[in-house]
Structures are given as C-alpha cells and as structure tokens.
C-alpha cells in the first residue's frame, strides 16, 4: 500500500461516519474524500464501506484495514504534534479549539495574537466534539464545565463569565419588564432545543418557566442570541456578548449558579513550548478585560 492519504481518509470516514464530517476534520472538499475512498476500494478490489442514507459504515474488510490505520494515524499524529510544537519561534500553525458559543471572546484574541506574531497561522476549531490533544488535534483547548480529567493534559482554571437574562428594548416596550421570577410564566422565552441540557441556566429555566412559555428554541447559540435581539423573547446571554450586541435590557442579574467555569487545557508534550506559552499568556492578559467588563 503506497498511498497513506487514502487510508487516512478512510479512517476518518469510519471514525466520523459521514463524508462531510471527515472532510471537515481533514480540511478538504467532500469530493476529495469520495475520490480517495473510491480509489482505495478500486485498488484493493473490495468494498470498505456500506453506503446508506445516514452515512458510511465499514464492512468487515474495512474494519480490518481501519484497525491498522488507526494505530498508524495515532502514532503519526503524536509525532507531528511534538515536532510542530518544538522550537523557540512563535510561528507556524496554532490550533485552538472551544465551543462555538465562545467565538465572540476567542476570535478577537486570535486576531490580535496574529498581529503580534505575523508568522502564526491560526486554525480555530469549534463544535461539541472533544478534540484529542494527545493525538495532536489542537495545541490549546478551552473547555467548559467540570474539570477536564484526560491523562497527560495540563489543566488551568481560566474564566467564569457572568450569564444574565436579557430581552430586546423592543420586547420590553411591547410586553413590559417582569417584576419578579413569579411573573415569568406570562412572558415569552428563548432557550436551547435540548430538553435535557445540563447547562446550569437551562436547568434553572426548566424549573422556573413552564414549557409553553419557551416559544423559540434552537441548538445554535448564535441563533438564540439573534432571536433575543430580534424580540422573540427573553433569554440567557453573557454580559460581554450583550454589551457587544447593544440594544438589550438586562431582565435578571447574573446568578452564580448560571455561570459555567472555563478551563485551559494543553497536552504535557506541548505545554512548555514557546508558541503555546506565548498564546496562553496573551489569552490570560486579554481575559482580565473580560472580568472588568
């Protein structure tokens, strides 16, 4: 076998389950993924995947090939991650990952860091998937919730952003300001689409507002923020984001139980490299402004 790119593509299709998902992970067009799979199957003379409406499922032959590919991919990723993090220069690729809902905080910092270090090429990966630092998928992860406990990672407490309830000025003008939590059932609310969300503020809302009062739901945090701004209802947002958007009225001040701690996570092999330390220090300095907001 002399084409590792095709094997690596097949491995990622099997791991993610879809062509589009594998294309996103690999940073290529979905047509490239399909071409690699077809070429590999033609070369081997066997079907590696069953195609169906939900995606791709490995066949028995595919499972055999992918077990070997996974072990090799992990070894290459570990090696590449260590090599890319070496050296004294703040240059090359910097890969940072977080939940998409934090992009309004992280993107300005990444842009400023690039201005400070023009030889840096940024990749900012967002989503609910836990990117694997031990396999070199990212240099720095910003994670929310309980303390991350993956082995060989360095974890630092980072930031706890105040979360409050907001409504647009137009919503308040039309519906009035609720005088107390007891008055909330008479108002309209915007919330996450997941009825079992473990987010502290989502749990609080389920306990204090009847289901029928939640009239706008979405799994996209950016859509929820926009819905609040457009007057669809009252909803949760960080004070930083609300100030940035403008035109919003704070309906309920932040409660400690609504906020979620953020953690900085790096792999021990890369934590002390010049590039990672430079970015961590830069990010922490900018976070001081968030706390003062």
Backbone as numpy.savetxt, mean C-alpha at the origin, in Angstrom:
# Nx Ny Nz CAx CAy CAz Cx Cy Cz
17.30 -25.30 -20.06 16.45 -24.11 -20.06 17.33 -22.88 -20.06
17.19 -21.99 -21.03 18.11 -20.87 -21.17 17.43 -19.50 -21.13
16.17 -19.46 -20.72 15.49 -18.17 -20.66 14.84 -17.98 -19.30
15.61 -17.38 -18.37 15.11 -17.21 -17.01 13.93 -16.25 -16.94
13.89 -15.24 -17.83 12.79 -14.27 -17.81 11.44 -14.96 -17.95
11.36 -15.95 -18.84 10.09 -16.66 -19.04 9.71 -17.46 -17.80
10.70 -18.11 -17.18 10.41 -18.90 -15.97 9.98 -17.98 -14.83
10.66 -16.84 -14.70 10.29 -15.90 -13.65 8.89 -15.35 -13.87
8.54 -15.11 -15.12 7.19 -14.65 -15.43 6.16 -15.70 -15.03
6.42 -16.97 -15.39 5.50 -18.06 -15.04 5.35 -18.18 -13.53
6.46 -18.03 -12.81 6.41 -18.11 -11.35 5.49 -17.03 -10.77
5.60 -15.80 -11.29 4.79 -14.71 -10.76 3.32 -14.85 -11.14
3.03 -15.40 -12.33 1.64 -15.67 -12.70 1.04 -16.68 -11.73
1.82 -17.72 -11.41 1.33 -18.75 -10.48 1.12 -18.17 -9.09
2.04 -17.31 -8.67 1.96 -16.74 -7.32 0.78 -15.78 -7.18
0.59 -14.91 -8.19 -0.46 -13.89 -8.12 -1.80 -14.42 -8.62
-1.77 -15.28 -9.65 -2.99 -15.90 -10.16 -3.59 -15.24 -11.37
-3.07 -14.07 -11.76 -3.60 -13.39 -12.93 -2.46 -12.79 -13.75
-2.71 -12.62 -15.04 -1.73 -12.01 -15.93 -1.50 -10.55 -15.54
-2.59 -9.81 -15.28 -2.46 -8.39 -14.95 -1.70 -8.20 -13.64
-1.96 -9.08 -12.66 -1.25 -8.98 -11.38 0.23 -9.25 -11.53
0.58 -10.26 -12.32 1.98 -10.58 -12.56 2.67 -9.44 -13.31
1.96 -8.85 -14.27 2.53 -7.73 -15.04 2.85 -6.56 -14.12
1.97 -6.29 -13.15 2.22 -5.19 -12.22 3.43 -5.46 -11.35
3.56 -6.70 -10.85 4.70 -7.06 -10.01 6.01 -6.95 -10.79
6.00 -7.40 -12.06 7.20 -7.42 -12.87 7.50 -6.08 -13.54
6.50 -5.19 -13.56 6.69 -3.90 -14.21 6.74 -3.99 -15.72
5.94 -4.91 -16.29 5.90 -5.07 -17.75 4.45 -5.01 -18.21
4.26 -4.96 -19.53 2.92 -4.97 -20.10 2.34 -6.38 -20.02
1.00 -6.47 -19.88 0.39 -7.80 -19.75 0.63 -8.66 -20.99
0.80 -8.00 -22.15 1.07 -8.77 -23.38 2.42 -9.48 -23.30
3.37 -8.87 -22.60 4.68 -9.51 -22.41 4.55 -10.76 -21.56
3.70 -10.69 -20.53 3.48 -11.86 -19.67 2.89 -13.01 -20.49
1.87 -12.72 -21.28 1.23 -13.75 -22.10 2.24 -14.34 -23.09
3.05 -13.48 -23.70 4.05 -13.95 -24.67 5.07 -14.88 -24.00
5.51 -14.53 -22.80 6.46 -15.38 -22.08 5.87 -16.75 -21.76
4.62 -16.75 -21.29 3.98 -18.02 -20.94 3.81 -18.90 -22.18
3.31 -18.30 -23.26 3.12 -19.07 -24.50 4.44 -19.63 -25.01
5.50 -18.83 -24.98 6.81 -19.28 -25.48 7.36 -20.41 -24.62
7.18 -20.29 -23.32 7.68 -21.32 -22.41 6.93 -22.64 -22.61
5.63 -22.57 -22.77 4.84 -23.79 -23.00 5.20 -24.42 -24.34
5.41 -23.57 -25.36 5.81 -24.11 -26.67 7.17 -24.80 -26.58
8.10 -24.21 -25.86 9.43 -24.77 -25.75 9.41 -26.11 -25.00
8.57 -26.19 -23.96 8.49 -27.42 -23.17 7.54 -28.45 -23.77
6.64 -28.00 -24.63 5.68 -28.92 -25.24 4.62 -29.41 -24.27
4.28 -28.56 -23.27 3.29 -28.97 -22.27 2.59 -27.72 -21.74
1.35 -27.90 -21.32 0.60 -26.81 -20.72 1.05 -26.62 -19.27
1.43 -25.40 -18.92 1.82 -25.09 -17.55 0.67 -24.51 -16.74
-0.35 -23.96 -17.44 -1.47 -23.32 -16.75 -2.80 -23.71 -17.39
-3.81 -23.79 -16.54 -5.19 -23.86 -17.02 -5.74 -22.44 -17.00
-6.23 -21.97 -18.17 -6.80 -20.64 -18.26 -8.28 -20.71 -17.93
-8.75 -19.77 -17.10 -10.17 -19.72 -16.77 -10.56 -18.27 -16.49
-11.82 -18.02 -16.26 -12.32 -16.65 -16.13 -11.68 -15.89 -14.97
-11.31 -16.60 -13.92 -10.75 -15.94 -12.74 -9.24 -15.76 -12.83
-8.59 -16.39 -13.81 -7.15 -16.25 -13.92 -6.47 -17.50 -14.41
-5.26 -17.75 -13.93 -4.44 -18.87 -14.35 -4.16 -19.78 -13.15
-4.34 -21.10 -13.35 -4.04 -22.08 -12.31 -2.99 -23.06 -12.84
-1.88 -23.29 -12.10 -0.84 -24.18 -12.60 -1.35 -25.62 -12.77
-0.93 -26.27 -13.85 -1.17 -27.69 -14.03 -0.15 -28.47 -13.20
-0.21 -29.80 -13.24 0.76 -30.61 -12.49 2.19 -30.34 -12.99
2.33 -30.23 -14.31 3.64 -29.92 -14.87 4.09 -28.53 -14.44
3.14 -27.59 -14.40 3.45 -26.24 -13.97 3.93 -26.19 -12.53
3.30 -26.97 -11.67 3.69 -27.01 -10.26 5.13 -27.51 -10.11
5.51 -28.53 -10.91 6.88 -29.05 -10.85 7.90 -27.98 -11.21
7.64 -27.29 -12.33 8.56 -26.25 -12.77 8.62 -25.10 -11.77
7.47 -24.72 -11.22 7.41 -23.53 -10.38 8.03 -23.75 -9.01
8.07 -24.99 -8.52 8.76 -25.25 -7.26 10.24 -24.92 -7.38
10.83 -25.30 -8.51 12.24 -24.99 -8.75 12.41 -23.48 -8.97
11.49 -22.88 -9.74 11.58 -21.47 -10.06 11.48 -20.62 -8.80
10.61 -21.01 -7.86 10.45 -20.23 -6.63 11.73 -20.19 -5.82
12.36 -21.35 -5.65 13.60 -21.39 -4.87 14.68 -20.54 -5.54
14.77 -20.62 -6.87 15.78 -19.84 -7.59 15.48 -18.36 -7.52
14.21 -17.98 -7.69 13.82 -16.58 -7.64 14.14 -15.98 -6.28
13.89 -16.73 -5.22 14.16 -16.22 -3.88 15.66 -16.00 -3.67
16.47 -16.91 -4.17 17.91 -16.76 -4.01 18.43 -15.56 -4.79
17.94 -15.38 -6.02 18.35 -14.23 -6.83 17.90 -12.92 -6.18
16.67 -12.91 -5.66 16.13 -11.68 -5.07 16.93 -11.27 -3.84
17.30 -12.25 -3.01 18.11 -11.96 -1.83 19.45 -11.37 -2.23
20.07 -11.98 -3.22 21.37 -11.50 -3.70 21.25 -10.10 -4.28
20.24 -9.89 -5.14 20.07 -8.58 -5.78 19.79 -7.50 -4.75
18.96 -7.81 -3.76 18.64 -6.84 -2.72 19.87 -6.42 -1.95
20.74 -7.38 -1.61 21.97 -7.05 -0.88 22.91 -6.21 -1.73
23.04 -6.58 -3.01 23.96 -5.86 -3.90 23.49 -4.43 -4.12
22.16 -4.26 -4.38 21.63 -2.93 -4.67 21.75 -1.99 -3.48
21.78 -2.56 -2.26 21.84 -1.70 -1.09 23.26 -1.37 -0.65
24.26 -1.94 -1.30 25.65 -1.71 -0.91 26.18 -0.41 -1.48
27.30 0.03 -0.92 27.94 1.22 -1.44 27.60 2.45 -0.62
28.40 3.50 -0.80 28.25 4.71 -0.02 27.42 5.78 -0.72
27.12 5.60 -1.99 26.40 6.62 -2.74 24.90 6.53 -2.50
24.25 7.69 -2.43 22.79 7.74 -2.36 22.31 7.86 -3.80
22.23 6.72 -4.46 21.90 6.69 -5.88 21.26 5.36 -6.21
20.82 5.23 -7.45 20.19 3.99 -7.89 18.73 3.92 -7.48
18.20 2.72 -7.44 16.78 2.52 -7.18 16.47 2.54 -5.69
15.42 3.26 -5.32 14.89 3.24 -3.96 13.44 2.78 -4.04
13.14 1.65 -3.42 11.80 1.09 -3.46 11.15 1.25 -2.08
10.03 1.97 -2.05 9.30 2.22 -0.82 7.88 1.71 -1.00
7.32 1.08 0.02 5.96 0.55 -0.07 5.14 1.00 1.13
3.85 1.24 0.88 2.92 1.58 1.95 1.51 1.31 1.46
0.53 1.46 2.34 -0.86 1.46 1.92 -1.11 2.69 1.04
-1.99 2.54 0.04 -2.28 3.64 -0.86 -2.83 4.86 -0.16
-3.51 4.67 0.96 -4.10 5.78 1.69 -3.08 6.73 2.29
-1.81 6.33 2.31 -0.76 7.18 2.86 -0.03 7.97 1.78
-0.46 7.84 0.54 0.28 8.46 -0.56 0.36 9.97 -0.44
-0.68 10.61 0.14 -0.65 12.07 0.27 0.47 12.52 1.21
0.92 11.64 2.11 2.04 11.95 2.98 3.38 11.57 2.36
3.42 10.40 1.73 4.70 9.82 1.30 5.20 10.43 -0.01
4.30 10.67 -0.96 4.75 11.16 -2.28 5.50 12.49 -2.18
5.02 13.49 -1.43 5.80 14.73 -1.33 7.21 14.51 -0.75
7.33 13.59 0.19 8.64 13.29 0.78 9.55 12.64 -0.26
9.01 11.70 -1.03 9.81 11.05 -2.07 10.27 12.05 -3.12
9.38 12.97 -3.49 9.75 13.97 -4.50 10.84 14.89 -3.96
10.73 15.29 -2.68 11.75 16.16 -2.08 13.08 15.41 -1.93
13.00 14.12 -1.61 14.22 13.31 -1.48 14.93 13.20 -2.82
14.16 13.07 -3.87 14.75 13.01 -5.22 15.43 14.33 -5.58
14.82 15.43 -5.19 15.46 16.73 -5.46 16.78 16.86 -4.70
16.80 16.30 -3.49 18.03 16.34 -2.69 19.09 15.41 -3.25
18.66 14.26 -3.77 19.58 13.25 -4.32 19.14 12.91 -5.74
19.56 13.69 -6.72 19.06 13.54 -8.10 19.38 12.19 -8.75
20.34 11.46 -8.20 20.70 10.17 -8.80 19.81 9.03 -8.31
18.84 9.34 -7.46 17.89 8.33 -6.97 16.76 8.14 -7.98
16.40 6.88 -8.22 15.22 6.54 -9.02 14.21 5.87 -8.09
13.06 6.52 -7.91 12.07 6.07 -6.93 11.08 5.10 -7.54
10.77 4.03 -6.81 9.61 3.18 -7.09 8.77 3.16 -5.82
7.54 3.64 -5.94 6.63 3.69 -4.80 5.51 2.69 -5.04
5.49 1.62 -4.25 4.54 0.51 -4.43 3.47 0.59 -3.36
2.20 0.61 -3.77 1.10 0.66 -2.81 0.18 -0.54 -3.01
-0.63 -0.78 -1.99 -1.59 -1.89 -2.08 -1.65 -2.63 -0.77
-2.55 -3.59 -0.70 -2.74 -4.36 0.53 -1.79 -5.54 0.64
-1.13 -5.88 -0.47 -0.20 -7.01 -0.43 1.02 -6.65 0.43
1.48 -7.62 1.22 2.65 -7.42 2.06 3.90 -7.70 1.23
4.58 -6.63 0.81 5.78 -6.80 0.01 6.89 -7.41 0.87
7.63 -8.35 0.28 8.57 -9.17 1.04 9.96 -8.52 1.05
10.30 -7.90 2.15 11.59 -7.25 2.27 12.73 -8.26 2.23
12.49 -9.45 2.77 13.54 -10.47 2.80 13.91 -10.96 1.41
13.05 -10.71 0.44 13.34 -11.12 -0.94 13.68 -9.92 -1.83
13.96 -8.79 -1.19 14.41 -7.63 -1.94 13.31 -6.89 -2.68
12.03 -7.09 -2.32 10.94 -6.42 -3.04 10.85 -4.93 -2.70
11.41 -4.52 -1.57 11.40 -3.10 -1.20 12.54 -2.83 -0.23
13.01 -1.59 -0.23 14.03 -1.17 0.73 13.39 -0.75 2.06
12.26 -0.03 1.96 11.59 0.50 3.15 10.09 0.25 3.02
9.49 -0.29 4.08 8.04 -0.47 4.12 7.47 0.39 5.24
6.36 1.06 4.95 5.64 1.84 5.97 4.34 1.10 6.21
4.22 0.48 7.37 3.09 -0.40 7.65 2.26 0.12 8.80
0.97 -0.21 8.75 0.02 0.28 9.75 -0.50 -0.88 10.58
-0.92 -0.55 11.81 -1.55 -1.56 12.65 -0.63 -2.05 13.75
-0.73 -3.34 14.07 0.08 -3.92 15.13 1.54 -3.99 14.71
2.43 -4.17 15.66 3.86 -4.18 15.39 4.20 -5.32 14.42
4.84 -5.02 13.27 5.24 -6.09 12.34 6.22 -7.03 13.04
6.04 -8.33 12.80 6.87 -9.30 13.52 7.58 -10.29 12.60
7.78 -9.91 11.32 8.50 -10.80 10.43 9.96 -10.87 10.88
10.56 -12.07 10.81 11.95 -12.21 11.26 12.92 -11.44 10.36
14.05 -11.05 10.93 15.15 -10.38 10.22 14.79 -8.98 9.75
13.71 -8.41 10.25 13.36 -7.04 9.91 13.66 -6.11 11.07
14.04 -4.87 10.76 14.22 -3.83 11.76 12.96 -2.98 11.76
12.30 -2.87 12.92 11.03 -2.17 13.02 11.19 -0.96 13.93
10.74 0.21 13.45 10.80 1.43 14.24 9.43 2.08 14.29
9.01 2.52 15.49 7.76 3.26 15.60 7.92 4.58 14.86
6.91 4.97 14.08 7.08 6.10 13.18 6.13 7.25 13.51
4.84 7.05 13.33 3.91 8.18 13.37 2.51 7.66 13.65
1.73 8.46 14.35 0.33 8.13 14.61 -0.50 9.33 14.20
-1.14 9.24 13.04 -1.83 10.42 12.53 -3.24 10.57 13.11
-3.60 11.78 13.55 -4.93 12.01 14.12 -6.01 11.85 13.04
-7.03 11.07 13.35 -8.16 10.84 12.44 -9.40 11.48 13.05
-10.13 12.27 12.26 -11.35 12.93 12.74 -12.48 12.69 11.76
-13.68 13.07 12.15 -14.83 13.01 11.26 -15.00 14.38 10.58
-15.17 14.34 9.25 -15.31 15.58 8.49 -16.53 15.51 7.59
-17.01 16.70 7.23 -18.06 16.84 6.21 -17.73 18.09 5.40
-18.29 18.15 4.21 -18.06 19.35 3.40 -18.88 20.50 3.97
-18.43 21.71 3.67 -19.19 22.89 4.11 -20.59 22.88 3.51
-20.70 22.36 2.28 -22.01 22.29 1.63 -22.93 21.31 2.35
-22.37 20.18 2.82 -23.19 19.20 3.56 -23.71 19.84 4.85
-22.85 20.53 5.58 -23.25 21.16 6.84 -24.31 22.24 6.60
-24.14 23.00 5.52 -25.12 24.05 5.21 -26.49 23.45 4.92
-26.50 22.28 4.30 -27.77 21.64 3.92 -28.39 20.86 5.07
-27.55 20.19 5.87 -28.06 19.26 6.88 -27.82 19.67 8.32
-27.02 20.70 8.50 -26.71 21.14 9.86 -25.59 20.32 10.48
-25.02 20.85 11.56 -23.96 20.17 12.29 -24.57 19.29 13.38
-24.29 17.99 13.38 -24.83 17.14 14.46 -24.31 17.59 15.82
-25.21 17.75 16.77 -24.83 18.29 18.08 -24.10 17.28 18.93
-24.34 15.99 18.69 -23.71 14.94 19.50 -23.75 13.63 18.71
-23.04 12.63 19.23 -23.04 11.30 18.59 -24.46 10.74 18.55
-25.27 11.08 19.53 -26.65 10.59 19.56 -27.45 11.07 18.36
-27.03 12.17 17.74 -27.74 12.72 16.58 -27.23 12.13 15.25
-26.16 11.33 15.29 -25.56 10.81 14.06 -26.51 9.96 13.21
-27.39 9.15 13.82 -28.28 8.32 12.99 -29.16 9.11 12.03
-29.34 10.41 12.28 -30.17 11.24 11.40 -29.37 11.81 10.23
-28.06 11.50 10.18 -27.20 12.05 9.14 -26.73 10.94 8.18
-26.11 11.37 7.09 -25.57 10.45 6.09 -24.06 10.29 6.32
-23.58 9.07 6.08 -22.16 8.79 6.32 -21.52 8.09 5.13
-20.22 8.29 5.04 -19.36 7.67 4.04 -18.43 6.71 4.78
-18.29 5.47 4.27 -17.43 4.53 4.99 -16.89 3.45 4.05
-16.00 2.64 4.59 -15.37 1.56 3.85 -16.41 0.51 3.45
-16.15 -0.16 2.35 -17.11 -1.14 1.83 -17.05 -2.45 2.59
-15.95 -2.73 3.26 -15.78 -3.98 3.99 -16.55 -3.92 5.31
-17.62 -4.72 5.47 -18.42 -4.65 6.69 -17.68 -5.22 7.91
-16.57 -5.91 7.67 -15.81 -6.50 8.77 -14.44 -5.82 8.92
-14.31 -4.63 8.37 -13.03 -3.93 8.45 -12.56 -3.83 9.90
-11.26 -4.09 10.09 -10.68 -4.03 11.44 -10.11 -2.64 11.76
-10.24 -1.71 10.83 -9.77 -0.35 11.10 -10.51 0.20 12.32
-9.79 0.79 13.28 -10.45 1.23 14.53 -11.62 2.17 14.29
-11.48 3.12 13.37 -12.58 4.07 13.15 -13.78 3.40 12.48
-13.52 2.38 11.63 -14.62 1.65 10.99 -15.42 0.86 12.02
-14.72 0.26 12.97 -15.41 -0.46 14.05 -16.26 0.51 14.87
-15.69 1.67 15.19 -16.42 2.66 15.99 -17.69 3.09 15.26
-17.59 3.30 13.97 -18.75 3.75 13.19 -19.84 2.68 13.20
-19.46 1.41 13.06 -20.46 0.32 13.09 -21.20 0.29 14.43
-20.48 0.65 15.49 -21.06 0.57 16.83 -21.95 1.79 17.16
-21.76 2.89 16.43 -22.45 4.13 16.79 -23.41 4.68 15.73
-23.35 4.12 14.52 -24.20 4.60 13.43 -24.93 3.41 12.81
-26.23 3.48 12.62 -26.96 2.36 12.00 -26.51 2.15 10.56
-26.60 0.91 10.13 -26.12 0.54 8.80 -26.78 1.37 7.70
-28.07 1.67 7.86 -28.79 2.40 6.81 -28.34 3.85 6.68
-27.62 4.36 7.69 -27.12 5.74 7.61 -25.83 5.83 6.79
-25.20 4.69 6.53 -23.98 4.69 5.72 -24.40 4.54 4.27
-24.46 5.67 3.57 -25.10 5.69 2.24 -24.09 5.67 1.10
-22.82 5.84 1.41 -21.78 5.78 0.36 -20.65 4.91 0.88
-20.36 3.83 0.13 -19.31 2.89 0.54 -18.34 2.68 -0.62
-17.08 2.48 -0.28 -16.09 2.18 -1.31 -14.88 1.51 -0.67
-14.21 0.68 -1.44 -12.95 0.08 -0.99 -11.76 0.94 -1.34
-11.99 2.06 -2.00 -10.92 2.97 -2.44 -10.89 4.18 -1.53
-9.82 4.33 -0.77 -9.74 5.42 0.20 -9.79 6.78 -0.48
-9.25 6.88 -1.70 -9.30 8.16 -2.41 -10.73 8.51 -2.82
-11.50 7.49 -3.19 -12.91 7.71 -3.53 -13.70 8.16 -2.30
-13.39 7.60 -1.14 -14.08 7.99 0.08 -13.80 9.45 0.42
-12.55 9.85 0.29 -12.21 11.24 0.57 -12.93 12.19 -0.38
-12.96 11.79 -1.64 -13.64 12.65 -2.63 -15.14 12.73 -2.33
-15.73 11.59 -1.92 -17.16 11.58 -1.61 -17.48 12.52 -0.45
-16.60 12.57 0.55 -16.81 13.50 1.66 -16.76 14.94 1.14
-15.75 15.22 0.31 -15.60 16.57 -0.23 -16.78 16.97 -1.10
-17.41 16.00 -1.77 -18.53 16.29 -2.67 -19.86 16.35 -1.94
-19.85 16.15 -0.62 -21.07 16.29 0.16 -21.93 15.05 0.26
-21.34 13.87 -0.06 -22.12 12.63 0.03 -22.47 12.27 1.47
-21.64 12.71 2.41 -21.91 12.40 3.80 -20.71 12.73 4.68
-20.82 12.38 5.95 -19.76 12.59 6.93 -18.84 11.37 6.89
-17.55 11.60 7.01 -16.64 10.46 6.98 -15.31 10.76 7.65
-14.51 9.70 7.79 -13.23 9.81 8.49 -12.12 10.23 7.53
-11.23 11.07 8.07 -10.08 11.53 7.30 -9.04 12.05 8.29
-7.77 11.99 7.92 -6.75 12.59 8.77 -6.86 14.12 8.69
-6.47 14.78 9.75 -6.50 16.25 9.75 -5.58 16.82 8.67
-4.47 16.15 8.44 -3.53 16.59 7.41 -4.19 16.57 6.03
-4.88 15.47 5.74 -5.52 15.34 4.44 -6.66 16.35 4.30
-7.43 16.56 5.36 -8.54 17.51 5.31 -8.04 18.93 5.06
-6.94 19.30 5.73 -6.39 20.64 5.53 -5.89 20.81 4.10
-5.31 19.75 3.55 -4.80 19.80 2.19 -5.93 19.94 1.17
-7.05 19.25 1.41 -8.17 19.30 0.47 -8.93 20.61 0.56
-9.11 21.15 1.76 -9.83 22.40 1.95 -11.33 22.23 1.81
-12.09 23.19 2.32 -13.54 23.17 2.20 -14.25 22.19 3.09
-13.55 21.66 4.10 -14.13 20.65 4.98 -14.31 21.19 6.40
-15.32 20.65 7.08 -15.62 21.06 8.45 -15.42 19.85 9.36
-14.70 20.06 10.47 -14.49 18.96 11.41 -15.75 18.76 12.25
-16.35 17.60 12.13 -17.60 17.28 12.83 -17.32 16.70 14.21
-16.27 15.90 14.32 -15.90 15.29 15.60 -14.38 15.29 15.69
-13.85 15.79 16.78 -12.40 15.84 16.98 -11.82 14.42 17.05
-10.53 14.28 16.77 -9.91 12.94 16.80 -10.04 12.28 18.17
-10.27 10.98 18.13 -10.21 10.15 19.32 -8.97 9.28 19.21
-8.34 9.00 20.32 -7.14 8.16 20.32 -7.43 6.80 19.70
-8.63 6.27 19.97 -8.95 4.93 19.48 -9.13 4.88 17.96
-9.30 6.02 17.30 -9.48 6.04 15.85 -8.16 5.95 15.10
-7.09 6.35 15.73 -5.81 6.43 15.02 -5.13 5.05 14.97
-4.31 4.89 13.96 -3.56 3.64 13.76 -2.07 3.96 13.71
-1.25 3.25 14.50 0.19 3.53 14.47 0.81 3.09 13.15
1.79 3.85 12.71 2.57 3.52 11.52 3.96 3.09 11.95
4.53 2.13 11.21 5.85 1.58 11.53 6.75 1.64 10.31
8.02 1.95 10.53 9.03 1.86 9.49 9.70 0.51 9.58
9.71 -0.21 8.46 10.25 -1.57 8.46 11.32 -1.67 7.37
12.48 -2.18 7.75 13.57 -2.43 6.79 14.15 -3.80 7.09
14.78 -4.41 6.09 15.44 -5.70 6.32 16.83 -5.45 6.90
17.25 -6.32 7.80 18.52 -6.13 8.50 19.71 -6.04 7.53
19.62 -6.71 6.36 20.73 -6.67 5.41 20.90 -5.30 4.76
19.82 -4.52 4.70 19.87 -3.22 4.02 19.73 -2.03 4.97
19.37 -2.31 6.22 19.02 -1.23 7.15 20.15 -0.21 7.31
21.39 -0.65 7.39 22.51 0.24 7.66 23.15 0.82 6.41
22.64 0.52 5.24 23.22 1.07 4.01 23.00 2.58 3.97
23.89 3.26 3.28 23.84 4.72 3.22 22.52 5.22 2.64
22.07 4.57 1.57 20.84 5.01 0.90 19.63 4.89 1.82
19.48 3.76 2.47 18.32 3.53 3.33 18.37 4.47 4.54
19.54 4.63 5.14 19.65 5.53 6.29 19.36 6.97 5.91
19.82 7.36 4.72 19.55 8.73 4.25 18.06 8.95 4.10
17.36 7.99 3.53 15.91 8.16 3.33 15.16 8.13 4.66
15.52 7.21 5.55 14.83 7.13 6.84 14.97 8.44 7.61
16.19 9.01 7.63 16.38 10.28 8.32 15.59 11.40 7.68
15.55 11.42 6.35 14.80 12.43 5.61 13.31 12.33 5.90
12.80 11.11 5.91 11.37 10.87 6.16 10.99 11.29 7.59
11.83 10.93 8.56 11.53 11.28 9.96 11.54 12.79 10.16
12.46 13.49 9.49 12.49 14.95 9.60 11.19 15.56 9.07
10.69 15.06 7.94 9.45 15.58 7.38 8.25 15.24 8.25
8.30 14.10 8.92 7.18 13.69 9.77 7.00 14.62 10.95
8.07 15.34 11.35 7.93 16.31 12.44 6.95 17.41 12.07
6.91 17.75 10.77 5.93 18.76 10.31 4.52 18.22 10.34
4.36 16.92 10.09 3.03 16.31 10.15 2.50 16.42 11.58
3.36 16.13 12.55 2.93 16.13 13.96 2.56 17.54 14.42
3.19 18.54 13.81 2.89 19.92 14.22 1.63 20.46 13.54
1.15 19.76 12.49 -0.01 20.25 11.73 -1.29 20.11 12.54
